[in-house]
CSV table of C-alpha atoms and ligand atoms in Angstrom, one decimal:
chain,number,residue,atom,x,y,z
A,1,UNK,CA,99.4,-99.3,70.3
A,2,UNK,CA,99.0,-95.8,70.4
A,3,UNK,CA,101.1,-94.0,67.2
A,4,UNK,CA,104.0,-91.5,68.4
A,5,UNK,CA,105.0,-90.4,65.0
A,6,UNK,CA,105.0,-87.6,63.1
A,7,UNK,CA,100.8,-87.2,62.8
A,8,UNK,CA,101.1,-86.5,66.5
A,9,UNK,CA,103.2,-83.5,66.1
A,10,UNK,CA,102.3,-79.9,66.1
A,11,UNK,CA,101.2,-78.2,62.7
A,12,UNK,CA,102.6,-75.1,64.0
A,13,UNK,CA,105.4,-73.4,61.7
A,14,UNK,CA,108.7,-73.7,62.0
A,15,UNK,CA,110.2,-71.0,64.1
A,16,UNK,CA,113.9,-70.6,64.7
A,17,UNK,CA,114.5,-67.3,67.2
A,18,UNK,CA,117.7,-65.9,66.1
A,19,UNK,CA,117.6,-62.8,67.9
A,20,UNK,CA,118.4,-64.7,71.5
A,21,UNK,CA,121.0,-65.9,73.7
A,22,UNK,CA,120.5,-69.4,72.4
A,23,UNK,CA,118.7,-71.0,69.9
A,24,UNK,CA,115.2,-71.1,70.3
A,25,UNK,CA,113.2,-73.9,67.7
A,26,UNK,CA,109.4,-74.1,67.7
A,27,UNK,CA,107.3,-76.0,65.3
A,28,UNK,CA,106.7,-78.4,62.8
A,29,UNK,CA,110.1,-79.3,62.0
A,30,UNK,CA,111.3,-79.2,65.7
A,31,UNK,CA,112.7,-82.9,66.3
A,32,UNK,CA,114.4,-82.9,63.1
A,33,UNK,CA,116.2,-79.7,64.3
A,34,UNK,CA,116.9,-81.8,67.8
A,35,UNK,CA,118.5,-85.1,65.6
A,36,UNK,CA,120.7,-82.9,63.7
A,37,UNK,CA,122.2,-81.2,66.6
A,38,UNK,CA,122.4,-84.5,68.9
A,39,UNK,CA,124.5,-86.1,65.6
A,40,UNK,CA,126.2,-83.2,65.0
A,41,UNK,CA,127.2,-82.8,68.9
A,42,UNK,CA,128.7,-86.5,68.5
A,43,UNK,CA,128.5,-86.8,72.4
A,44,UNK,CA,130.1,-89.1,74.3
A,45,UNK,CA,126.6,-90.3,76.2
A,46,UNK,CA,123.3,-89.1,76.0
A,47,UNK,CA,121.0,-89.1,79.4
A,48,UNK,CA,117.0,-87.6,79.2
A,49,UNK,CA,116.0,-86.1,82.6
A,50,UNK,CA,112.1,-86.9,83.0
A,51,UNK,CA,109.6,-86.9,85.6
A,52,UNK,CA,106.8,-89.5,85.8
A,53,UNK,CA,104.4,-87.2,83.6
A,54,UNK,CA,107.1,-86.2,81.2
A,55,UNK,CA,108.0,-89.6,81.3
A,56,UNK,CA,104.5,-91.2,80.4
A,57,UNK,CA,103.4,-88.1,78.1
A,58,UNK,CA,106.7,-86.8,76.6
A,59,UNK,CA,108.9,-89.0,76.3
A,60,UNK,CA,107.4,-91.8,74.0
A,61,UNK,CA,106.8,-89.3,71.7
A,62,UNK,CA,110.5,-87.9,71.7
A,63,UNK,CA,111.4,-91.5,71.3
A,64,UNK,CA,109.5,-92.1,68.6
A,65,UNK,CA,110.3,-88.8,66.4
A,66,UNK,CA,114.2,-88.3,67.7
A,67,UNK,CA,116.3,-92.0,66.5
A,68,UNK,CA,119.4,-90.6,67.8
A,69,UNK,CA,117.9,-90.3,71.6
A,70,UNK,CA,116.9,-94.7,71.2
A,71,UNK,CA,119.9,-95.3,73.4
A,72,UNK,CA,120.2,-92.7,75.2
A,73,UNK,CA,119.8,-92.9,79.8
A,74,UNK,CA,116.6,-92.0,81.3
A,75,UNK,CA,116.8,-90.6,84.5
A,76,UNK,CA,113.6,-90.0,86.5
A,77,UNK,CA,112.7,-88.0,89.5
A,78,UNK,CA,109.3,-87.2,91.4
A,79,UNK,CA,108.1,-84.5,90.0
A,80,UNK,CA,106.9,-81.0,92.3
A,81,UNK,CA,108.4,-77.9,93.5
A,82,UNK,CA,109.5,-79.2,96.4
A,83,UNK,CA,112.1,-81.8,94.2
A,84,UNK,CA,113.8,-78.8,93.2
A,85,UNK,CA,116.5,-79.6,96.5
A,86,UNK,CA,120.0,-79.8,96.8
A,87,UNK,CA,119.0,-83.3,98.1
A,88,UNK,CA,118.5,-84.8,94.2
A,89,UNK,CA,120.6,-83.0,92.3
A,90,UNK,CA,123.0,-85.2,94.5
A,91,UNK,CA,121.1,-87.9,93.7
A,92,UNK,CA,121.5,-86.6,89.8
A,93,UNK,CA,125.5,-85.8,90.1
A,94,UNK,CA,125.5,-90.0,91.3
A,95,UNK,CA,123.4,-90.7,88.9
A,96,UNK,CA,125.1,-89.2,86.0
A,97,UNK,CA,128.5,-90.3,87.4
A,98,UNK,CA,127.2,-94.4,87.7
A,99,UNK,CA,126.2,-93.6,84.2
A,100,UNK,CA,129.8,-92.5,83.2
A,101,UNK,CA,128.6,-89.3,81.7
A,102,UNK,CA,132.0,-87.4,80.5
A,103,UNK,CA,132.9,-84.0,79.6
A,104,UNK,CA,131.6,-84.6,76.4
A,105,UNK,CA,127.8,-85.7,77.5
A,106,UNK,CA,125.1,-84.3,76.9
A,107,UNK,CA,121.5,-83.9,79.1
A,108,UNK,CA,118.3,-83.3,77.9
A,109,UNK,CA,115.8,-81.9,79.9
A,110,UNK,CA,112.5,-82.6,79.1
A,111,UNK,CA,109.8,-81.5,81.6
A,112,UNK,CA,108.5,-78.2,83.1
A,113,UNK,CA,110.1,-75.4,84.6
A,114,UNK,CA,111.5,-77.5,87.3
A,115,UNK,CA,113.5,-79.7,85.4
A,116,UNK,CA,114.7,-77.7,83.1
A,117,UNK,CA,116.2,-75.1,86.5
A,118,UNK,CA,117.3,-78.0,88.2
A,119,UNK,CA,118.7,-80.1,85.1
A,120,UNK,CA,120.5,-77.1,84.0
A,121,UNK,CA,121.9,-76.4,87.2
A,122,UNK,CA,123.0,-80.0,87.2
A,123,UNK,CA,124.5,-79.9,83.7
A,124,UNK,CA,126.6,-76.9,84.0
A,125,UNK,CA,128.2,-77.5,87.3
A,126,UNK,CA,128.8,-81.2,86.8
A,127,UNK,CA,132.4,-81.8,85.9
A,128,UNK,CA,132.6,-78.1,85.5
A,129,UNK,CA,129.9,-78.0,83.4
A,130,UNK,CA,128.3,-80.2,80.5
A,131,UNK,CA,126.3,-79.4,77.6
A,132,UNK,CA,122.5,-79.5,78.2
A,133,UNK,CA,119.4,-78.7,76.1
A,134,UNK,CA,116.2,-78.0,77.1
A,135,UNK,CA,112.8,-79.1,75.7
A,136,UNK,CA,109.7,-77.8,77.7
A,137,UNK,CA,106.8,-79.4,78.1
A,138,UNK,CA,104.7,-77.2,80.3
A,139,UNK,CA,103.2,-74.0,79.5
A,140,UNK,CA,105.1,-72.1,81.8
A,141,UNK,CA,108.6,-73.7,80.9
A,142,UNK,CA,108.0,-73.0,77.1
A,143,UNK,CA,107.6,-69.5,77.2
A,144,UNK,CA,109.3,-68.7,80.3
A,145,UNK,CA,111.3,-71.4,82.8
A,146,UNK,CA,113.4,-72.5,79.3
A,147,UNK,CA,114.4,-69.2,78.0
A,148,UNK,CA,117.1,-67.6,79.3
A,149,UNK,CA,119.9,-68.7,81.5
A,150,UNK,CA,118.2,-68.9,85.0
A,151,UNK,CA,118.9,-71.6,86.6
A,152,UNK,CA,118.3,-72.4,90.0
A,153,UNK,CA,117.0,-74.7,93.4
A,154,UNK,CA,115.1,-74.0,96.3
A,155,UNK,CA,117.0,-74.0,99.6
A,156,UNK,CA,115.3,-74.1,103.3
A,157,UNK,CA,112.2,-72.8,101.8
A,158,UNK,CA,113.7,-70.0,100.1
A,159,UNK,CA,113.0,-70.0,96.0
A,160,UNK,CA,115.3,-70.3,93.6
A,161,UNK,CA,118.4,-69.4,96.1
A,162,UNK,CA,121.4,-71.4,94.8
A,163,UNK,CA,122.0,-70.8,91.7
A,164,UNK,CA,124.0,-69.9,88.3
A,165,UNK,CA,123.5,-67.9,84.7
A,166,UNK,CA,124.6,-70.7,82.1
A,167,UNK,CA,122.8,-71.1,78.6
A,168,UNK,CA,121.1,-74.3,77.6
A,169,UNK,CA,122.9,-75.0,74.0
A,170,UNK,CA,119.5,-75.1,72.3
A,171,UNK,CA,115.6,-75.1,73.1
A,172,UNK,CA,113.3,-77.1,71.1
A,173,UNK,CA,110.0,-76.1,71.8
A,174,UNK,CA,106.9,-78.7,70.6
A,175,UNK,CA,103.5,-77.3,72.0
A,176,UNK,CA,101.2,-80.5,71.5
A,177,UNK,CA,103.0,-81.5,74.5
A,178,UNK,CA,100.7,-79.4,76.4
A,179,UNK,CA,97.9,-81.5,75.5
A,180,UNK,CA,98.0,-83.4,78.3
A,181,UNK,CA,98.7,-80.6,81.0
A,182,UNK,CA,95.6,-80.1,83.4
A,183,UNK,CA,94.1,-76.8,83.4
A,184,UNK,CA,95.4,-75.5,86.7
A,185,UNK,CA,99.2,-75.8,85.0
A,186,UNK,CA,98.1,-74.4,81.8
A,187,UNK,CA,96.6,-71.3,83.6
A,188,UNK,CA,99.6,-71.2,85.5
A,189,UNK,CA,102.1,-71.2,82.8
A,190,UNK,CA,99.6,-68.5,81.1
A,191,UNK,CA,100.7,-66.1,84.4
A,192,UNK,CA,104.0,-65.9,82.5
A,193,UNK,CA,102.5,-64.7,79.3
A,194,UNK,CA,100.1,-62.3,80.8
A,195,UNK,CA,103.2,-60.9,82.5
A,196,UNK,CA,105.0,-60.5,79.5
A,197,UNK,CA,102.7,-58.5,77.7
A,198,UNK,CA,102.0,-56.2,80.3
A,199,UNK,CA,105.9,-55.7,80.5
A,200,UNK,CA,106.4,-55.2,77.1
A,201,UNK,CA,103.3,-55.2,74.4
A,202,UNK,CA,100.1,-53.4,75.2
A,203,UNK,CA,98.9,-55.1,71.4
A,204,UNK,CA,99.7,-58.5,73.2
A,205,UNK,CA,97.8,-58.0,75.9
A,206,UNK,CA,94.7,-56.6,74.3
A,207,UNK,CA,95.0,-60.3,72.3
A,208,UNK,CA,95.4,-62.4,75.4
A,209,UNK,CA,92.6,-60.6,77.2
A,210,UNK,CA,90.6,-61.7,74.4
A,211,UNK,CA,91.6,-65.3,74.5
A,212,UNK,CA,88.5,-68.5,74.7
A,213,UNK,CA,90.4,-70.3,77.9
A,214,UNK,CA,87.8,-73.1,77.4
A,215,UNK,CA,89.4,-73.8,73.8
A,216,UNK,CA,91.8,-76.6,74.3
A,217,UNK,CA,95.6,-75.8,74.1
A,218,UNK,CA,94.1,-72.2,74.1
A,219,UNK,CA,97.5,-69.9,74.2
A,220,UNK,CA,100.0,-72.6,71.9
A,221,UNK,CA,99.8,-69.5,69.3
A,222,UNK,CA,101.0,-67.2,71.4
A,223,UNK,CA,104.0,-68.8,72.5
A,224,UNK,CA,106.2,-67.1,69.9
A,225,UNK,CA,105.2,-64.0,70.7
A,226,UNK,CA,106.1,-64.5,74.8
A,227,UNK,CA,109.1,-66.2,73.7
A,228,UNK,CA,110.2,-62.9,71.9
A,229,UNK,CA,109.9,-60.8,74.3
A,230,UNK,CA,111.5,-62.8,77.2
A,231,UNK,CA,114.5,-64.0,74.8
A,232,UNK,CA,114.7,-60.3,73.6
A,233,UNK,CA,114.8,-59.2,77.2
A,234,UNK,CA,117.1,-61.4,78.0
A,235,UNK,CA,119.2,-61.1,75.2
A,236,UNK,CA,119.4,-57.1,76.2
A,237,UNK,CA,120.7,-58.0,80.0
A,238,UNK,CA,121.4,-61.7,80.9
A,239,UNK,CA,123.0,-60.7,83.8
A,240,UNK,CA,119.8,-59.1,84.9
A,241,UNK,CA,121.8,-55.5,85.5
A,242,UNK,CA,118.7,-53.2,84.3
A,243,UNK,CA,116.4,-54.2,81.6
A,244,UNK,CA,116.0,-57.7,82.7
A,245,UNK,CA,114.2,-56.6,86.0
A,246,UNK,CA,111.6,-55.8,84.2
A,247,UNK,CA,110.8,-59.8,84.2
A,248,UNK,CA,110.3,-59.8,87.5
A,249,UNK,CA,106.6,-57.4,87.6
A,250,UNK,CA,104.1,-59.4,89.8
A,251,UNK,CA,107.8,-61.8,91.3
A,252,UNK,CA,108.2,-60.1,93.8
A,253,UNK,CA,104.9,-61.2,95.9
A,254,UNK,CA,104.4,-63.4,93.6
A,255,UNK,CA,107.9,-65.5,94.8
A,256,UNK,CA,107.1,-64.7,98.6
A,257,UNK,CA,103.3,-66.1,97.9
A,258,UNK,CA,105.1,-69.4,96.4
A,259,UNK,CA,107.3,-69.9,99.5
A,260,UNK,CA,104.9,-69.3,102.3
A,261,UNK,CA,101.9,-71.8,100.6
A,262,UNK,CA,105.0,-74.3,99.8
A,263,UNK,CA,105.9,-73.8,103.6
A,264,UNK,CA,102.8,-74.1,105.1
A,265,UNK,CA,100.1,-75.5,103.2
A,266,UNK,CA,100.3,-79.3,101.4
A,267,UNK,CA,98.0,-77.6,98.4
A,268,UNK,CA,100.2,-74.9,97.6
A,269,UNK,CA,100.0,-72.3,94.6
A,270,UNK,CA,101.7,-73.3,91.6
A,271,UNK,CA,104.0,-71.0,90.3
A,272,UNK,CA,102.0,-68.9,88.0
A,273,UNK,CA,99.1,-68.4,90.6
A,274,UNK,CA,101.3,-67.2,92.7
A,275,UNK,CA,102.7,-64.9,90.1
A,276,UNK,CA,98.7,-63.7,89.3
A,277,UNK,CA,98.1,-62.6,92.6
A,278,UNK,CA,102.0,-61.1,92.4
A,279,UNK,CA,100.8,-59.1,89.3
A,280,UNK,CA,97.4,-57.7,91.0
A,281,UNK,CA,99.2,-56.1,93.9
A,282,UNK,CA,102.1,-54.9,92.3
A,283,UNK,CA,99.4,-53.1,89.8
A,284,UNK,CA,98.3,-51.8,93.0
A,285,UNK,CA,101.5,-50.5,93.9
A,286,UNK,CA,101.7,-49.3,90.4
A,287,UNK,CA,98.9,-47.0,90.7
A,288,UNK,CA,99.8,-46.0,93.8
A,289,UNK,CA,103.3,-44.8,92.8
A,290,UNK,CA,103.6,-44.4,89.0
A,291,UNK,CA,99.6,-43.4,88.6
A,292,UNK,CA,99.0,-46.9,87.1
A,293,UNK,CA,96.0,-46.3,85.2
A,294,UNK,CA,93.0,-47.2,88.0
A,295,UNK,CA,90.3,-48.6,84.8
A,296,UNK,CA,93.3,-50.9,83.5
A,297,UNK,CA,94.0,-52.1,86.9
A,298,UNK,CA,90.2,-52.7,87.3
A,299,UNK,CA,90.5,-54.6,83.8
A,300,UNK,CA,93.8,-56.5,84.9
A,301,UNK,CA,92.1,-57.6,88.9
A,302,UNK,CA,88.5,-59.0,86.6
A,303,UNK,CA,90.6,-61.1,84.0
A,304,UNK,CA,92.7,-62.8,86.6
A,305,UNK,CA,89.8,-63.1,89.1
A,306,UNK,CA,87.5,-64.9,86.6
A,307,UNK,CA,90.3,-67.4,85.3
A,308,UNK,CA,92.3,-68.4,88.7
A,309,UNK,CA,90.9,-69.5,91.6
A,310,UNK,CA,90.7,-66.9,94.7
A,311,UNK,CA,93.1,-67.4,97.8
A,312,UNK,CA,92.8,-65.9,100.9
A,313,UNK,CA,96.3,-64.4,102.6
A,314,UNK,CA,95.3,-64.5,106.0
A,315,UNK,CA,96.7,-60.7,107.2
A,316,UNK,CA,98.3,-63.1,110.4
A,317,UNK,CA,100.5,-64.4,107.3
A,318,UNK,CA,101.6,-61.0,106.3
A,319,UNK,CA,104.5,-60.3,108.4
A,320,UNK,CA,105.6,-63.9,107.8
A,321,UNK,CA,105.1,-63.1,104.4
A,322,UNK,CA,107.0,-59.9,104.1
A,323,UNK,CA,110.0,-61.5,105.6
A,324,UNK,CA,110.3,-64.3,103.0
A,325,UNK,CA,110.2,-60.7,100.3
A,326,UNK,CA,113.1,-59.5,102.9
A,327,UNK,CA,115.2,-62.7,101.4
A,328,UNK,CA,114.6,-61.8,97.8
A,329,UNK,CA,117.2,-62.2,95.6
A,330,UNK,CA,116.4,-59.3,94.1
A,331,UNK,CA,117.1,-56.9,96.4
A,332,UNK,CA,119.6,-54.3,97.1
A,333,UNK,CA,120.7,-52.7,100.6
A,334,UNK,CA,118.3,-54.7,102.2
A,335,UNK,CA,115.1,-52.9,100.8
A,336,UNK,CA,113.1,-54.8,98.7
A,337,UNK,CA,113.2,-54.5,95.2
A,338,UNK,CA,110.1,-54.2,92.6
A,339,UNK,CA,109.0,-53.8,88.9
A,340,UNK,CA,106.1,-51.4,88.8
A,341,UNK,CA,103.8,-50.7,86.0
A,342,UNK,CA,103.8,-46.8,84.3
A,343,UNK,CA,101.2,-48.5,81.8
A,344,UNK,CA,100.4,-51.6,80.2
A,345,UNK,CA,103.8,-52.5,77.8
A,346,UNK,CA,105.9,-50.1,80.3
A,347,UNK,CA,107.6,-51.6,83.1
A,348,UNK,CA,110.2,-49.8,85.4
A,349,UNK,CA,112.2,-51.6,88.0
A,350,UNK,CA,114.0,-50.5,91.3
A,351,UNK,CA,111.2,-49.3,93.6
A,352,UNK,CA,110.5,-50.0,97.1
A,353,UNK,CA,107.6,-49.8,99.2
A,354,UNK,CA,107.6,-49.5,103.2
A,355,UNK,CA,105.8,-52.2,104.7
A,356,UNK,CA,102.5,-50.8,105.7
A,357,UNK,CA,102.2,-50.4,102.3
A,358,UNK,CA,103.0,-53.9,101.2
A,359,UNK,CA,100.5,-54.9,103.1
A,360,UNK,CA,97.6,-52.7,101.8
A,361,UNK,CA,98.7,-54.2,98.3
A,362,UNK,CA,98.2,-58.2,100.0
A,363,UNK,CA,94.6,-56.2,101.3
A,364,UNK,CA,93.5,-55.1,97.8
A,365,UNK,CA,94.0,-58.7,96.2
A,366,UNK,CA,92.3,-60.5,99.1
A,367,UNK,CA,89.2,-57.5,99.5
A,368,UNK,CA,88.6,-58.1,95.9
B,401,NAD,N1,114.6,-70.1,85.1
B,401,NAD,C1,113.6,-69.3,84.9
B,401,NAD,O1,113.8,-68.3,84.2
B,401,NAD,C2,112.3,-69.6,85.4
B,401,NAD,C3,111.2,-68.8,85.0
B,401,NAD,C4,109.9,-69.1,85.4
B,401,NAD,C5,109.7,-70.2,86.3
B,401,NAD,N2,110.8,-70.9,86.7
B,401,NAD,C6,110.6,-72.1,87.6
B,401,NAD,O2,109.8,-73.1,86.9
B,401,NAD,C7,109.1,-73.8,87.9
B,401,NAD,C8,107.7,-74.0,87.5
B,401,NAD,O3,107.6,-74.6,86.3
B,401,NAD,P1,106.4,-75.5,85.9
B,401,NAD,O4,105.1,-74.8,86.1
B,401,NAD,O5,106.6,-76.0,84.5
B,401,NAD,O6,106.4,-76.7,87.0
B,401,NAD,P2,106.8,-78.2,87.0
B,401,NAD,O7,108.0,-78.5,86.3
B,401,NAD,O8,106.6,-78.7,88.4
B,401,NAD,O9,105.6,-78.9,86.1
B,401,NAD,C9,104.3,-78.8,86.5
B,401,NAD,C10,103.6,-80.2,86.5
B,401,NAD,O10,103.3,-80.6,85.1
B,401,NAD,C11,103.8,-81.9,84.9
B,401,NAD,N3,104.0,-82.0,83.5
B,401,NAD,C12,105.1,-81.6,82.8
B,401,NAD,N4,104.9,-81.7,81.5
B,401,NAD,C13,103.7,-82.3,81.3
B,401,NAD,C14,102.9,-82.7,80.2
B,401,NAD,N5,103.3,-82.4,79.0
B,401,NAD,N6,101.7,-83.2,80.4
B,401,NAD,C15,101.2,-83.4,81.7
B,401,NAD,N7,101.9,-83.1,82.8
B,401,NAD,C16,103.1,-82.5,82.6
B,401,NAD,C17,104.9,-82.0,85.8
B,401,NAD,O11,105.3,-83.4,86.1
B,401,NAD,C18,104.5,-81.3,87.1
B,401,NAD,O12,103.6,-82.1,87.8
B,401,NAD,C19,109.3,-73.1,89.2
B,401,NAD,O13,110.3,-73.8,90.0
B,401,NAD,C20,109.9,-71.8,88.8
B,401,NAD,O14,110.7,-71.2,89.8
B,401,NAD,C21,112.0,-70.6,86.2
B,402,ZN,ZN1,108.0,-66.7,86.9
């Protein structure tokens, strides 16, 4: 039978965040950390939101190295994007009621970004609201998706439209659970970091450019560091009234990108692709408006192009396209809203472009 225990566990060091809106463990002593605050919590009922690959990979192992979580309720849902509906988190507000959850109960998302919006989103408006704790098991929901206090579903389409700011009450972060990850999601969960340092840490991104994507679990060392800065952002604004925005470098197309495959195309992007094709045209725009420097956005267009896979945005997409950036949250007196780049670490929100020039950005990308 395959062992679960404690070899199996990261060697990583412990890492507690203080400087964020919540907790924030990471490392070796990480389910220790998530036993003392489920006894210490002394809730009422205990219920572990999976999907199938969290549930075969994750869970056992969570199982195995957390005694307090042996009787706690499994609930299980398909994983995918297009799961993040209104649809099941009526199917979760059942569940959780059939399981008698109280006031007093706790969830515990374990997953990628998708359970952790969704869960959270479930948590804190069930019964008004009940605790919830996240613990990431993608790339992208480690150093970005758990973080924070986004949390959101998709509706007719539209990302991340209905939606709240509440905290998870802790986020225990393992990274040998991205061992089993395929490639595609670890690349697209390394989007998030790529973002981050070009928001925030030119010394970051000089690192990450030089990073050996063949290693296996090639970026778990760097998750602190993206962690930092997006808890430390947040931290600044949760609300997302000023510094925050500066998160959202490479969303804007990035989010409209996301839709529009999701919409029309059975093999659509992940998240994080969508975001690296996001981040190469709002360079563009960068340079077009702050005088983005033209040999770092050179640099920037031939890391992503040699590590994520090319799409072509037909230009007949682009008005459809534009219209799905017209619906951004994001956006204020109906123009649409980015983060531009003054120079790698230096982001500066609230800009807006007219379309012709939106769509010479979506030209650049796909004339690379
Ligand atoms: N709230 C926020 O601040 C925020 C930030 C960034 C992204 N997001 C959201 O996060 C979502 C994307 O997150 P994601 O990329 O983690 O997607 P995801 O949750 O769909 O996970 C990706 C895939 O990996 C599988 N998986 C999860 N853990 C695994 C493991 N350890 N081994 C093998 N497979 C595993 C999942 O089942 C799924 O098939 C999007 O909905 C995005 O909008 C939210
Ligand atoms: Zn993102």
């Amino acid at each position: 039978m395959t062992n679960f225990a404690y070899p199996f566990m990261s060697t990583q060091k412990s890492f507690k965040l203080n400087k964020a809106i919540h907790p924030i463990f990471l490392g070796k002593s990480v389910f220790k950390k998530l036993s003392a605050f489920v006894k210490k919590g002394n809730y009422s009922s205990l219920h572990i939101l999976v999907d199938e690959n969290s549930m075969q990979h994750c869970l056992p192992i969570l199982i195995a190295n957390c005694a307090e979580l042996k009787e706690a309720n499994i609930i299980e849902i398909e994983s995918g994007e297009e799961n993040k509906s209104i649809e099941i988190c009526v199917e979760l507000w059942a569940t959780l009621t059939d399981e008698k959850a109280e006031r007093k109960a706790l969830l515990l998302n374990l997953g990628g970004g998708v359970i952790c919006d969704m869960g959270g989103f479930v948590a804190s408006t069930f019964k008004r609201g009940i605790d919830f704790v996240n613990i990431p098991t993608t790339l992208l929901a480690q150093v970005d998706a758990s973080v924070g206090c986004k949390l959101a579903i998709n509706l007719e389409g539209y990302k991340n439209q209905i939606g709240l700011f509440a905290s998870p009450k802790a986020v225990f972060i393992e990274t040998t659970f991205l061992q089993t990850l395929s490639n595609r999601e670890y690349l697209s969960g390394f989007a998030e970091m790529i973002k981050h340092a070009l928001v925030a840490d030119s010394n970051y991104w000089n690192k990450l450019k030089k990073v050996d994507v063949t290693q296996n679990n090639f970026a778990a060392s760097f998750v602190s560091r993206s962690i930092e800065i997006k808890s430390g952002i947040v931290l600044a604004d949760p609300y997302e009234k000023g510094l925050r925005k500066v998160l959202n470098f490479g969303h804007t197309i990035g989010h409209a990108l996301e839709s529009y495959f999701l919409k029309h195309n059975k093999n659509y992007l992940l998240h994080g692709e969508a975001v690296a094709i996001g981040i190469i045209c709002e360079a563009y725009l960068s340079s077009i408006k702050l005088g983005f420097d033209k040999k770092q956005l050179k640099d920037l267009c031939d890391f992503i192009t040699l590590h994520y896979k090319k799409y072509n945005i037909s230009s007949a997409a682009y008005p459809a396209i534009i219209a799905l950036m017209l619906q951004d949250k994001k956006n204020e007196k109906k123009e649409i809203n980015f983060t531009l780049l003054r120079k790698t670490g230096k982001a500066i929100p609230n800009h807006n472009f007219t379309t012709a020039q939106i769509k010479e950005a979506l030209d650049f990308y796909n004339n690379l």
